CSV table of C-alpha atoms and ligand atoms in Angstrom, one decimal:
chain,number,residue,atom,x,y,z
A,1,MET,CA,-12.7,29.3,20.8
A,2,THR,CA,-10.2,27.8,18.5
A,3,THR,CA,-11.9,24.9,16.5
A,4,ILE,CA,-9.9,21.5,15.8
A,5,ALA,CA,-10.0,22.3,12.1
A,6,ASP,CA,-8.0,25.3,12.9
A,7,THR,CA,-5.0,23.7,14.8
A,8,PRO,CA,-2.7,23.1,12.1
A,9,GLN,CA,-3.0,26.6,10.8
A,10,THR,CA,-1.0,27.9,13.9
A,11,GLU,CA,2.2,28.0,12.4
A,12,THR,CA,6.0,28.9,13.0
A,13,PRO,CA,7.2,30.1,9.4
A,14,VAL,CA,9.8,27.9,7.8
A,15,ASP,CA,13.5,29.0,7.9
A,16,PRO,CA,13.9,31.4,4.8
A,17,GLU,CA,17.2,29.5,4.1
A,18,ARG,CA,15.5,26.2,4.0
A,19,LEU,CA,13.0,27.7,1.2
A,20,ALA,CA,16.1,29.0,-0.8
A,21,VAL,CA,17.5,25.3,-0.6
A,22,GLY,CA,14.0,24.0,-1.7
A,23,ARG,CA,14.1,26.4,-4.8
A,24,ARG,CA,17.6,25.4,-5.9
A,25,ALA,CA,16.6,21.8,-5.5
A,26,TYR,CA,13.6,22.5,-7.6
A,27,GLU,CA,16.0,24.0,-10.4
A,28,PHE,CA,18.3,20.9,-10.3
A,29,ASP,CA,15.4,18.5,-10.0
A,30,ARG,CA,14.0,19.8,-13.2
A,31,ALA,CA,17.3,19.8,-14.9
A,32,HIS,CA,18.6,16.3,-13.9
A,33,VAL,CA,16.1,14.2,-12.1
A,34,PHE,CA,14.1,11.6,-14.1
A,35,HIS,CA,11.1,10.9,-12.3
A,36,SER,CA,8.8,7.7,-11.9
A,37,TRP,CA,5.7,7.1,-13.9
A,38,GLN,CA,5.6,10.8,-15.4
A,39,ALA,CA,6.1,12.5,-18.8
A,40,GLN,CA,9.2,14.5,-17.9
A,41,GLY,CA,8.3,17.7,-19.6
A,42,PRO,CA,4.9,18.9,-18.1
A,43,PHE,CA,5.9,17.6,-14.6
A,44,THR,CA,5.8,20.1,-11.7
A,45,PRO,CA,6.5,18.3,-8.7
A,46,MET,CA,5.9,19.6,-5.2
A,47,THR,CA,9.0,20.4,-3.3
A,48,ILE,CA,9.1,19.3,0.4
A,49,VAL,CA,11.7,21.4,2.7
A,50,ASP,CA,10.7,19.6,6.0
A,51,ALA,CA,8.6,16.9,7.6
A,52,ALA,CA,7.6,15.9,11.1
A,53,GLY,CA,5.1,13.6,12.3
A,54,PRO,CA,2.1,13.4,10.2
A,55,TYR,CA,3.0,16.9,8.5
A,56,ILE,CA,5.1,18.1,5.6
A,57,TRP,CA,6.3,21.6,4.6
A,58,ASP,CA,6.2,22.5,0.9
A,59,GLY,CA,8.5,24.6,-1.2
A,60,GLU,CA,6.5,27.8,-0.3
A,61,GLY,CA,6.8,27.0,3.3
A,62,ARG,CA,3.2,25.7,3.6
A,63,LYS,CA,2.3,23.0,6.2
A,64,LEU,CA,0.2,20.4,4.9
A,65,LEU,CA,-1.1,17.2,6.7
A,66,ASP,CA,0.2,14.1,5.0
A,67,MET,CA,-2.8,12.0,4.5
A,68,SER,CA,-0.9,10.1,1.9
A,69,SER,CA,1.8,8.8,4.1
A,70,GLN,CA,3.8,9.5,0.9
A,71,LEU,CA,3.3,6.3,-0.9
A,72,VAL,CA,1.5,4.7,1.9
A,73,ASN,CA,4.6,4.1,3.7
A,74,THR,CA,5.3,6.3,6.6
A,75,ASN,CA,3.3,4.2,8.9
A,76,ILE,CA,4.9,5.9,12.0
A,77,GLY,CA,5.0,9.5,10.4
A,78,HIS,CA,8.0,11.4,9.6
A,79,GLN,CA,11.3,11.8,11.6
A,80,HIS,CA,10.3,9.6,14.5
A,81,PRO,CA,13.0,10.2,16.9
A,82,ALA,CA,13.6,6.6,17.8
A,83,VAL,CA,14.0,5.4,14.4
A,84,VAL,CA,16.2,8.6,13.3
A,85,ALA,CA,18.5,7.7,16.3
A,86,ALA,CA,18.7,4.0,15.4
A,87,ILE,CA,20.0,4.8,11.7
A,88,GLN,CA,22.4,7.1,13.2
A,89,GLU,CA,23.6,4.7,15.7
A,90,GLN,CA,23.8,1.9,13.1
A,91,ALA,CA,25.8,4.4,10.7
A,92,GLY,CA,28.2,4.9,13.3
A,93,LYS,CA,28.9,1.4,14.1
A,94,LEU,CA,28.7,-0.3,10.7
A,95,CYS,CA,27.0,1.1,7.5
A,96,THR,CA,27.0,-1.8,5.2
A,97,ILE,CA,27.8,-5.7,5.3
A,98,ALA,CA,27.4,-8.3,2.5
A,99,PRO,CA,24.6,-10.3,2.7
A,100,GLN,CA,26.4,-13.7,3.2
A,101,HIS,CA,27.6,-12.4,6.7
A,102,VAL,CA,25.7,-12.4,10.0
A,103,ASN,CA,24.6,-9.0,11.2
A,104,ASP,CA,22.9,-8.1,14.6
A,105,ALA,CA,20.6,-5.5,13.1
A,106,ARG,CA,19.4,-8.1,10.1
A,107,SER,CA,19.2,-11.0,12.5
A,108,GLU,CA,16.9,-9.0,15.0
A,109,ALA,CA,14.9,-7.6,12.3
A,110,ALA,CA,14.2,-11.0,10.9
A,111,ARG,CA,13.3,-12.3,14.4
A,112,LEU,CA,10.8,-9.5,15.2
A,113,ILE,CA,9.0,-10.0,11.8
A,114,ALA,CA,9.1,-13.8,12.1
A,115,GLU,CA,7.4,-13.3,15.5
A,116,ARG,CA,4.7,-11.1,14.0
A,117,THR,CA,4.0,-13.1,10.8
A,118,PRO,CA,1.2,-15.9,11.1
A,119,GLY,CA,1.6,-19.5,11.2
A,120,ASP,CA,5.3,-20.9,10.5
A,121,LEU,CA,6.5,-18.2,8.1
A,122,ASP,CA,9.5,-18.0,10.2
A,123,HIS,CA,12.2,-17.2,7.8
A,124,VAL,CA,12.7,-13.9,5.9
A,125,PHE,CA,14.4,-12.9,2.9
A,126,PHE,CA,15.3,-9.4,2.6
A,127,THR,CA,14.9,-7.4,-0.5
A,128,ASN,CA,15.4,-3.7,-1.4
A,129,GLY,CA,11.6,-3.0,-1.7
A,130,GLY,CA,8.1,-4.4,-2.5
A,131,ALA,CA,8.6,-5.3,-6.4
A,132,ASP,CA,11.9,-7.4,-5.9
A,133,ALA,CA,10.1,-9.1,-2.7
A,134,ASN,CA,7.2,-10.3,-5.3
A,135,GLU,CA,9.9,-11.1,-7.9
A,136,HIS,CA,11.7,-13.4,-5.2
A,137,ALA,CA,8.3,-15.0,-3.8
A,138,ILE,CA,7.3,-15.7,-7.4
A,139,ARG,CA,10.7,-17.3,-8.0
A,140,MET,CA,10.5,-19.4,-4.7
A,141,ALA,CA,6.9,-20.6,-5.7
A,142,ARG,CA,8.2,-21.7,-9.3
A,143,LEU,CA,11.0,-23.6,-7.9
A,144,HIS,CA,9.0,-25.2,-4.8
A,145,THR,CA,6.2,-26.5,-7.3
A,146,GLY,CA,8.3,-27.2,-10.5
A,147,ARG,CA,5.5,-25.3,-12.3
A,148,THR,CA,5.5,-21.9,-14.1
A,149,LYS,CA,2.0,-20.1,-14.3
A,150,VAL,CA,1.1,-17.5,-12.0
A,151,LEU,CA,-2.3,-16.3,-11.3
A,152,SER,CA,-2.9,-12.7,-10.3
A,153,ALA,CA,-6.0,-10.4,-9.9
A,154,TYR,CA,-7.1,-7.3,-12.1
A,155,ARG,CA,-7.2,-4.1,-10.2
A,156,SER,CA,-3.7,-4.9,-8.3
A,157,TYR,CA,-0.5,-3.4,-8.1
A,158,HIS,CA,2.5,-5.7,-7.5
A,159,GLY,CA,5.5,-3.4,-8.4
A,160,GLY,CA,7.5,-1.7,-11.3
A,161,THR,CA,10.2,-4.4,-12.3
A,162,GLN,CA,9.7,-6.4,-15.2
A,163,LEU,CA,7.9,-9.6,-13.7
A,164,ALA,CA,6.2,-7.6,-11.0
A,165,VAL,CA,4.7,-4.9,-13.4
A,166,ASN,CA,3.2,-8.0,-15.5
A,167,VAL,CA,1.5,-9.5,-12.6
A,168,THR,CA,0.1,-6.2,-11.9
A,169,GLY,CA,-3.4,-5.8,-12.7
A,170,ASP,CA,-3.6,-2.0,-13.2
A,171,PRO,CA,-3.0,0.4,-16.4
A,172,ARG,CA,0.7,0.7,-15.4
A,173,ARG,CA,1.2,-2.8,-16.8
A,174,PHE,CA,-0.3,-1.9,-20.4
A,175,ALA,CA,3.0,-0.3,-21.8
A,176,ASN,CA,5.1,-3.0,-20.2
A,177,ASP,CA,2.9,-5.9,-21.2
A,178,TYR,CA,5.6,-8.1,-22.5
A,179,SER,CA,7.7,-10.9,-20.7
A,180,ALA,CA,4.1,-11.9,-19.3
A,181,GLU,CA,4.9,-15.4,-20.0
A,182,GLY,CA,2.7,-17.9,-18.0
A,183,ILE,CA,0.9,-14.9,-16.2
A,184,VAL,CA,-2.9,-15.3,-16.2
A,185,HIS,CA,-5.3,-12.5,-14.7
A,186,PHE,CA,-8.6,-13.3,-12.7
A,187,MET,CA,-11.4,-11.0,-11.8
A,188,PRO,CA,-11.3,-9.9,-8.1
A,189,ALA,CA,-14.0,-9.9,-5.6
A,190,TYR,CA,-14.9,-6.3,-5.9
A,191,GLN,CA,-18.3,-5.9,-4.6
A,192,TYR,CA,-19.2,-2.0,-5.4
A,193,ARG,CA,-18.5,-2.8,-9.1
A,194,SER,CA,-19.1,-6.4,-9.2
A,195,TYR,CA,-17.9,-8.4,-12.1
A,196,PHE,CA,-20.3,-11.1,-11.2
A,197,ASN,CA,-23.5,-9.1,-11.1
A,198,SER,CA,-23.7,-9.8,-7.4
A,199,THR,CA,-26.0,-7.8,-5.2
A,200,THR,CA,-24.8,-9.2,-1.7
A,201,GLU,CA,-21.6,-10.0,-0.1
A,202,ALA,CA,-22.4,-13.6,0.0
A,203,GLU,CA,-23.0,-13.7,-3.6
A,204,GLU,CA,-19.8,-11.9,-4.5
A,205,THR,CA,-17.8,-14.2,-2.5
A,206,GLN,CA,-19.5,-17.2,-3.8
A,207,ARG,CA,-19.2,-16.3,-7.5
A,208,ALA,CA,-15.7,-14.6,-7.3
A,209,LEU,CA,-14.5,-18.0,-5.8
A,210,GLN,CA,-16.4,-20.1,-8.6
A,211,HIS,CA,-14.6,-17.8,-11.1
A,212,LEU,CA,-11.4,-18.5,-9.7
A,213,GLU,CA,-11.9,-22.2,-9.5
A,214,ASP,CA,-13.0,-22.2,-13.0
A,215,MET,CA,-9.6,-20.3,-14.0
A,216,ILE,CA,-7.7,-22.9,-12.3
A,217,THR,CA,-9.4,-25.5,-14.0
A,218,LEU,CA,-9.2,-24.0,-17.5
A,219,GLU,CA,-5.5,-23.1,-17.1
A,220,GLY,CA,-4.5,-26.5,-15.8
A,221,PRO,CA,-4.0,-26.8,-11.9
A,222,GLY,CA,-0.6,-28.7,-12.3
A,223,ASN,CA,0.8,-25.8,-14.5
A,224,ILE,CA,0.1,-23.2,-11.8
A,225,ALA,CA,3.0,-22.4,-9.5
A,226,ALA,CA,1.4,-19.5,-7.4
A,227,LEU,CA,-1.5,-17.1,-6.8
A,228,ILE,CA,-0.4,-13.7,-5.9
A,229,MET,CA,-2.8,-11.2,-4.5
A,230,GLU,CA,-2.9,-8.2,-2.3
A,231,THR,CA,-4.8,-9.0,1.0
A,232,VAL,CA,-6.4,-5.7,0.7
A,233,PRO,CA,-5.7,-4.2,-2.6
A,234,GLY,CA,-4.3,-0.7,-1.9
A,235,THR,CA,-3.6,1.5,-4.8
A,236,ALA,CA,-6.0,-0.3,-6.9
A,237,GLY,CA,-8.8,0.8,-4.5
A,238,ILE,CA,-8.7,-0.5,-0.7
A,239,TYR,CA,-11.3,-2.9,-1.5
A,240,ALA,CA,-11.4,-5.6,1.3
A,241,PRO,CA,-12.2,-9.2,0.5
A,242,PRO,CA,-15.8,-9.8,1.1
A,243,ALA,CA,-16.4,-12.4,4.0
A,244,GLY,CA,-15.2,-15.7,3.3
A,245,TYR,CA,-13.3,-14.8,0.0
A,246,LEU,CA,-9.7,-14.8,1.5
A,247,GLU,CA,-10.6,-18.3,3.1
A,248,GLY,CA,-11.9,-19.6,0.0
A,249,VAL,CA,-8.7,-18.6,-2.0
A,250,ARG,CA,-6.6,-20.3,0.8
A,251,GLU,CA,-8.7,-23.4,0.3
A,252,LEU,CA,-8.6,-23.3,-3.4
A,253,THR,CA,-4.8,-22.8,-3.4
A,254,ALA,CA,-4.3,-25.7,-1.0
A,255,LYS,CA,-6.6,-28.0,-2.9
A,256,TYR,CA,-4.5,-27.6,-6.2
A,257,GLY,CA,-1.0,-27.4,-4.6
A,258,ILE,CA,-0.7,-23.6,-5.6
A,259,VAL,CA,1.6,-21.5,-3.7
A,260,PHE,CA,-0.5,-18.5,-2.0
A,261,ILE,CA,1.5,-15.2,-1.9
A,262,ALA,CA,-0.3,-12.5,-0.1
A,263,ASP,CA,1.4,-9.1,-1.2
A,264,GLU,CA,1.4,-7.2,2.0
A,265,VAL,CA,3.7,-4.3,0.9
A,266,MET,CA,0.9,-1.6,1.6
A,267,ALA,CA,-1.3,-3.4,3.8
A,268,GLY,CA,1.3,-4.9,6.1
A,269,PHE,CA,2.8,-3.6,9.2
A,270,GLY,CA,-0.3,-2.2,11.1
A,271,ARG,CA,-2.0,-0.3,8.0
A,272,THR,CA,-5.2,-2.3,8.5
A,273,GLY,CA,-5.3,-2.3,12.3
A,274,ARG,CA,-3.3,-5.5,12.5
A,275,TRP,CA,0.2,-6.5,12.1
A,276,PHE,CA,-0.6,-8.1,8.9
A,277,ALA,CA,-3.9,-7.7,7.0
A,278,VAL,CA,-4.3,-11.6,6.7
A,279,ASP,CA,-4.7,-11.7,10.4
A,280,ARG,CA,-8.1,-9.8,9.9
A,281,TRP,CA,-9.4,-13.2,8.3
A,282,ASN,CA,-7.2,-15.6,10.2
A,283,VAL,CA,-5.7,-16.9,6.8
A,284,THR,CA,-1.9,-18.0,6.6
A,285,PRO,CA,-0.7,-17.7,3.1
A,286,ASP,CA,2.8,-19.6,2.2
A,287,LEU,CA,4.6,-16.5,1.3
A,288,ILE,CA,4.0,-12.9,2.6
A,289,THR,CA,5.7,-10.1,0.9
A,290,PHE,CA,6.3,-6.9,2.6
A,291,ALA,CA,8.2,-3.5,2.3
A,292,LYS,CA,7.0,0.1,2.9
A,293,GLY,CA,5.6,0.2,6.6
A,294,VAL,CA,8.4,-2.4,7.8
A,295,ASN,CA,10.4,0.6,8.4
A,296,SER,CA,8.3,3.2,7.2
A,297,GLY,CA,10.4,3.7,4.2
A,298,TYR,CA,13.3,5.6,6.1
A,299,VAL,CA,15.7,3.3,4.4
A,300,PRO,CA,14.7,1.1,1.4
A,301,LEU,CA,13.7,-2.4,2.6
A,302,GLY,CA,11.3,-5.2,1.7
A,303,GLY,CA,11.2,-8.8,2.0
A,304,VAL,CA,9.4,-12.2,1.8
A,305,ALA,CA,8.4,-14.2,4.9
A,306,ILE,CA,8.5,-17.9,4.0
A,307,SER,CA,6.6,-20.9,5.4
A,308,GLY,CA,8.2,-23.8,6.9
A,309,GLU,CA,7.3,-26.0,3.7
A,310,ILE,CA,8.9,-23.5,1.2
A,311,PHE,CA,11.9,-23.1,3.6
A,312,GLU,CA,12.4,-26.9,3.6
A,313,THR,CA,12.7,-26.9,-0.5
A,314,PHE,CA,15.7,-24.7,0.1
A,315,ARG,CA,17.2,-26.5,3.2
A,316,ASP,CA,19.6,-28.6,0.8
A,317,ARG,CA,18.9,-26.9,-2.4
A,318,VAL,CA,20.7,-23.6,-3.5
A,319,TYR,CA,18.2,-20.8,-3.8
A,320,PRO,CA,19.3,-19.1,-7.0
A,321,GLY,CA,18.5,-15.4,-6.2
A,322,GLY,CA,20.2,-12.8,-4.0
A,323,LEU,CA,21.0,-9.1,-3.8
A,324,THR,CA,24.0,-6.8,-2.8
A,325,TYR,CA,22.3,-5.1,0.0
A,326,SER,CA,19.8,-8.0,1.4
A,327,GLY,CA,19.2,-7.2,4.9
A,328,HIS,CA,21.4,-4.0,4.8
A,329,PRO,CA,22.2,-2.9,8.1
A,330,LEU,CA,20.9,0.6,8.0
A,331,ALA,CA,17.6,-0.6,6.6
A,332,THR,CA,17.1,-3.5,9.0
A,333,ALA,CA,18.2,-1.2,12.1
A,334,ALA,CA,15.4,1.2,11.1
A,335,ALA,CA,13.1,-1.7,10.9
A,336,VAL,CA,14.0,-3.1,14.3
A,337,ALA,CA,13.6,0.5,15.7
A,338,THR,CA,10.3,0.9,13.8
A,339,ILE,CA,8.6,-2.2,14.9
A,340,ASN,CA,9.7,-1.7,18.3
A,341,ALA,CA,8.2,1.9,18.4
A,342,MET,CA,5.1,0.7,16.9
A,343,GLU,CA,4.8,-2.0,19.6
A,344,THR,CA,5.5,0.3,22.5
A,345,GLU,CA,3.5,3.1,21.5
A,346,GLY,CA,0.5,0.9,20.4
A,347,MET,CA,0.2,2.1,17.0
A,348,VAL,CA,-1.4,-1.0,15.4
A,349,ASP,CA,-4.2,-0.9,17.8
A,350,ASN,CA,-4.4,3.0,17.5
A,351,ALA,CA,-4.8,2.5,13.8
A,352,GLU,CA,-7.7,0.0,14.6
A,353,ARG,CA,-9.2,2.6,16.8
A,354,LEU,CA,-8.8,5.4,14.5
A,355,GLY,CA,-10.6,3.1,11.8
A,356,ALA,CA,-13.6,2.2,14.0
A,357,GLU,CA,-14.0,5.1,15.8
A,358,ILE,CA,-13.2,8.2,13.6
A,359,PHE,CA,-12.5,7.5,9.9
A,360,GLY,CA,-15.4,4.9,9.4
A,361,PRO,CA,-18.2,6.8,11.2
A,362,ALA,CA,-17.0,10.2,9.7
A,363,LEU,CA,-16.6,9.2,6.1
A,364,ARG,CA,-19.8,7.0,6.2
A,365,GLU,CA,-21.7,10.3,7.7
A,366,MET,CA,-20.1,12.3,4.8
A,367,ALA,CA,-21.3,9.8,2.2
A,368,GLN,CA,-25.0,10.6,3.6
A,369,ARG,CA,-24.3,14.3,2.7
A,370,HIS,CA,-22.3,14.3,-0.5
A,371,PRO,CA,-23.8,12.8,-3.5
A,372,SER,CA,-20.6,12.6,-5.2
A,373,ILE,CA,-19.5,9.7,-2.9
A,374,GLY,CA,-20.2,6.4,-4.6
A,375,ASP,CA,-18.5,4.2,-2.0
A,376,VAL,CA,-16.6,4.5,1.4
A,377,ARG,CA,-14.6,1.6,2.5
A,378,GLY,CA,-11.5,0.5,4.5
A,379,MET,CA,-10.2,-0.3,8.0
A,380,GLY,CA,-7.6,1.0,10.2
A,381,CYS,CA,-5.8,4.0,8.7
A,382,PHE,CA,-6.7,2.6,5.2
A,383,TRP,CA,-9.6,4.3,3.6
A,384,ALA,CA,-10.9,4.9,0.1
A,385,VAL,CA,-13.6,7.4,-1.0
A,386,GLU,CA,-14.8,6.6,-4.4
A,387,LEU,CA,-16.4,9.7,-6.3
A,388,VAL,CA,-18.9,9.3,-8.8
A,389,LYS,CA,-21.0,11.8,-11.1
A,390,ASN,CA,-24.0,9.7,-10.5
A,391,ARG,CA,-24.7,7.2,-7.8
A,392,GLU,CA,-27.1,5.0,-10.0
A,393,THR,CA,-24.9,4.6,-13.0
A,394,LYS,CA,-21.7,4.9,-10.8
A,395,GLU,CA,-20.0,6.9,-13.4
A,396,PRO,CA,-16.7,7.7,-12.0
A,397,LEU,CA,-15.4,11.4,-11.6
A,398,ALA,CA,-12.4,10.2,-13.5
A,399,ALA,CA,-12.1,7.3,-15.9
A,400,TYR,CA,-10.4,4.1,-15.1
A,401,GLY,CA,-6.7,4.6,-15.6
A,402,GLY,CA,-6.9,8.4,-16.0
A,403,SER,CA,-7.3,11.9,-14.2
A,404,SER,CA,-9.8,14.4,-14.9
A,405,PRO,CA,-10.4,18.1,-14.5
A,406,GLU,CA,-12.8,17.5,-11.8
A,407,MET,CA,-10.8,15.2,-9.8
A,408,ASN,CA,-7.9,17.5,-10.3
A,409,GLU,CA,-10.1,20.4,-8.8
A,410,VAL,CA,-10.8,18.3,-5.8
A,411,ILE,CA,-7.2,17.5,-5.1
A,412,ALA,CA,-6.2,21.3,-5.5
A,413,ALA,CA,-9.0,22.1,-3.1
A,414,LEU,CA,-7.8,19.6,-0.4
A,415,LYS,CA,-4.2,20.9,-1.0
A,416,GLY,CA,-5.7,24.4,-0.6
A,417,GLU,CA,-7.2,23.2,2.8
A,418,GLY,CA,-3.7,22.1,3.9
A,419,VAL,CA,-3.9,18.5,3.2
A,420,LEU,CA,-1.9,16.4,1.0
A,421,PRO,CA,-3.9,13.5,-0.3
A,422,PHE,CA,-3.5,10.3,-2.0
A,423,ALA,CA,-5.5,10.1,-5.2
A,424,ASN,CA,-5.9,7.4,-7.6
A,425,PHE,CA,-8.3,7.7,-10.6
A,426,ASN,CA,-11.6,8.7,-9.1
A,427,ARG,CA,-10.7,8.0,-5.6
A,428,ILE,CA,-9.2,9.7,-2.6
A,429,HIS,CA,-7.5,7.6,-0.1
A,430,VAL,CA,-7.3,8.5,3.5
A,431,VAL,CA,-4.2,6.8,4.5
A,432,PRO,CA,-2.2,9.0,7.2
A,433,PRO,CA,0.2,7.6,9.5
A,434,LEU,CA,-0.9,5.2,12.1
A,435,ASN,CA,0.0,7.5,14.9
A,436,THR,CA,-1.7,10.8,13.5
A,437,PRO,CA,-3.0,12.5,16.6
A,438,ASP,CA,-7.1,12.6,16.8
A,439,GLU,CA,-7.2,16.4,16.4
A,440,ASP,CA,-5.3,16.1,13.2
A,441,VAL,CA,-7.2,13.4,11.8
A,442,ARG,CA,-10.3,15.5,12.5
A,443,PHE,CA,-8.6,18.6,10.9
A,444,GLY,CA,-8.0,16.2,7.7
A,445,LEU,CA,-11.5,14.9,7.7
A,446,ALA,CA,-13.0,18.5,7.9
A,447,ALA,CA,-10.8,19.5,5.0
A,448,LEU,CA,-12.1,16.6,3.1
A,449,ASP,CA,-15.6,17.3,4.0
A,450,ARG,CA,-15.2,20.9,2.6
A,451,ALA,CA,-13.1,19.6,-0.6
A,452,LEU,CA,-15.9,17.0,-1.5
A,453,ASP,CA,-18.3,20.3,-1.9
A,454,VAL,CA,-16.2,20.7,-5.2
A,455,ALA,CA,-17.0,17.0,-6.3
A,456,ASP,CA,-20.7,17.7,-5.4
A,457,ARG,CA,-21.0,20.4,-8.3
A,458,TYR,CA,-20.1,17.8,-10.9
A,459,VAL,CA,-23.1,15.2,-9.9
A,460,THR,CA,-25.7,14.8,-12.4
A,461,GLU,CA,-28.7,13.3,-10.8
B,1,PLP,N1,3.1,-4.3,-4.1
B,1,PLP,C1,2.0,-3.3,-3.7
B,1,PLP,C2,0.8,-3.9,-3.0
B,1,PLP,C3,2.4,-2.1,-3.5
B,1,PLP,O1,1.6,-1.1,-3.2
B,1,PLP,C4,3.8,-1.8,-4.1
B,1,PLP,C5,4.1,-0.2,-4.1
B,1,PLP,O2,3.3,0.6,-4.3
B,1,PLP,C6,4.5,-2.6,-4.5
B,1,PLP,C7,4.2,-3.9,-4.6
B,1,PLP,C8,6.0,-2.1,-5.0
B,1,PLP,O3,6.7,-1.8,-4.0
B,1,PLP,P1,8.1,-1.0,-4.5
B,1,PLP,O4,7.6,0.4,-5.1
B,1,PLP,O5,8.9,-0.9,-3.0
B,1,PLP,O6,9.0,-1.8,-5.3
């Protein structure tokens, strides 16, 4: 009998011509491409020669399950035929149009997004990605309130552009830590490594909210334009807000007239098993920023969904901001096709089911057997496994902000098992496309289970 874990190994080999193209691409890449977040010299990137659904094929023709969804953006998997066709059709019709003109793809994408955002977030400003969406959301908040300060959480990521990287609360900010005028970071609610010495969820919520209100008081509520936070922080560790926290943040921001910006660049568009993660807590922010899953990253697109109140600020007042490619037809046509495919194929509900019925139970069961697992948390297709050397001390398998030979070994073991993981510091994130078939999900989990034996060897209990 073939076991589920064997399924992806039954392979048709990649066309040798494709592999030759990949080898040439690698050569030109190393000669001419300057990569994100890397020391360029020692970097040895993986070549990808093909991709389909939840799988990619590397430069050696090996098939790997993409449990990273690339940078957690291919929510519908690779090369979804309906979206590829929509991009092709739009390219044949009209490739580009300036943002001041009306375009049917942009209008329909805005309508579909507004239909799914909570409350009266009924207008959409399109950007090229997540960082500029956050930049514009903050600009809107500052103009709307006439205030300048921005509160944001440590252990967060909001993008690589100057303002976005300064509101970011992870080590990628350190080298860019200037032009941060008016940005103040607060401690997030993060139960596993509580900054408030909490021992229960209720305690964490109460203490984190008290800390936030103290920060607001000490910074001067009348100076604070916006509070930006990821509804479920993603790269920073997929740590969902404890019960009552998000509702509390909404109350505090409303109380002090602060614009609440929910960054759903990673958590939005079905990743958590809801269209938007805020829906899990029935919270309506003033602005939601999105990108990635809106069209699975097939063509760059991001945006800001805007509440009625903030829209009114700009009804008769010029909004001083824009982009040549705002609402680009190829990107918005891809968004329309993506949202429709997600809807008709029930992908958001499927993400919820996968989380509740497969990821959650399987990962929690693994946590009982693998002493290297310090914490397992998540929902939908959005899970983090936090690896430690010691469960008592919670000493991480790689220090905050870095990697380690031990983590690299775990990652290499996963790749050896046929899985491309998303890893950050001491965490493996399990974040495949929302429509990954159950048998492939089980294959990925079985591979992770075996790779964790490597991590267990470094446990010092
Ligand atoms: N916000 C969050 C939560 C993200 O995860 C990211 C990217 O990973 C961004 C913003 C930045 O998006 P982009 O890389 O499209 O600028």
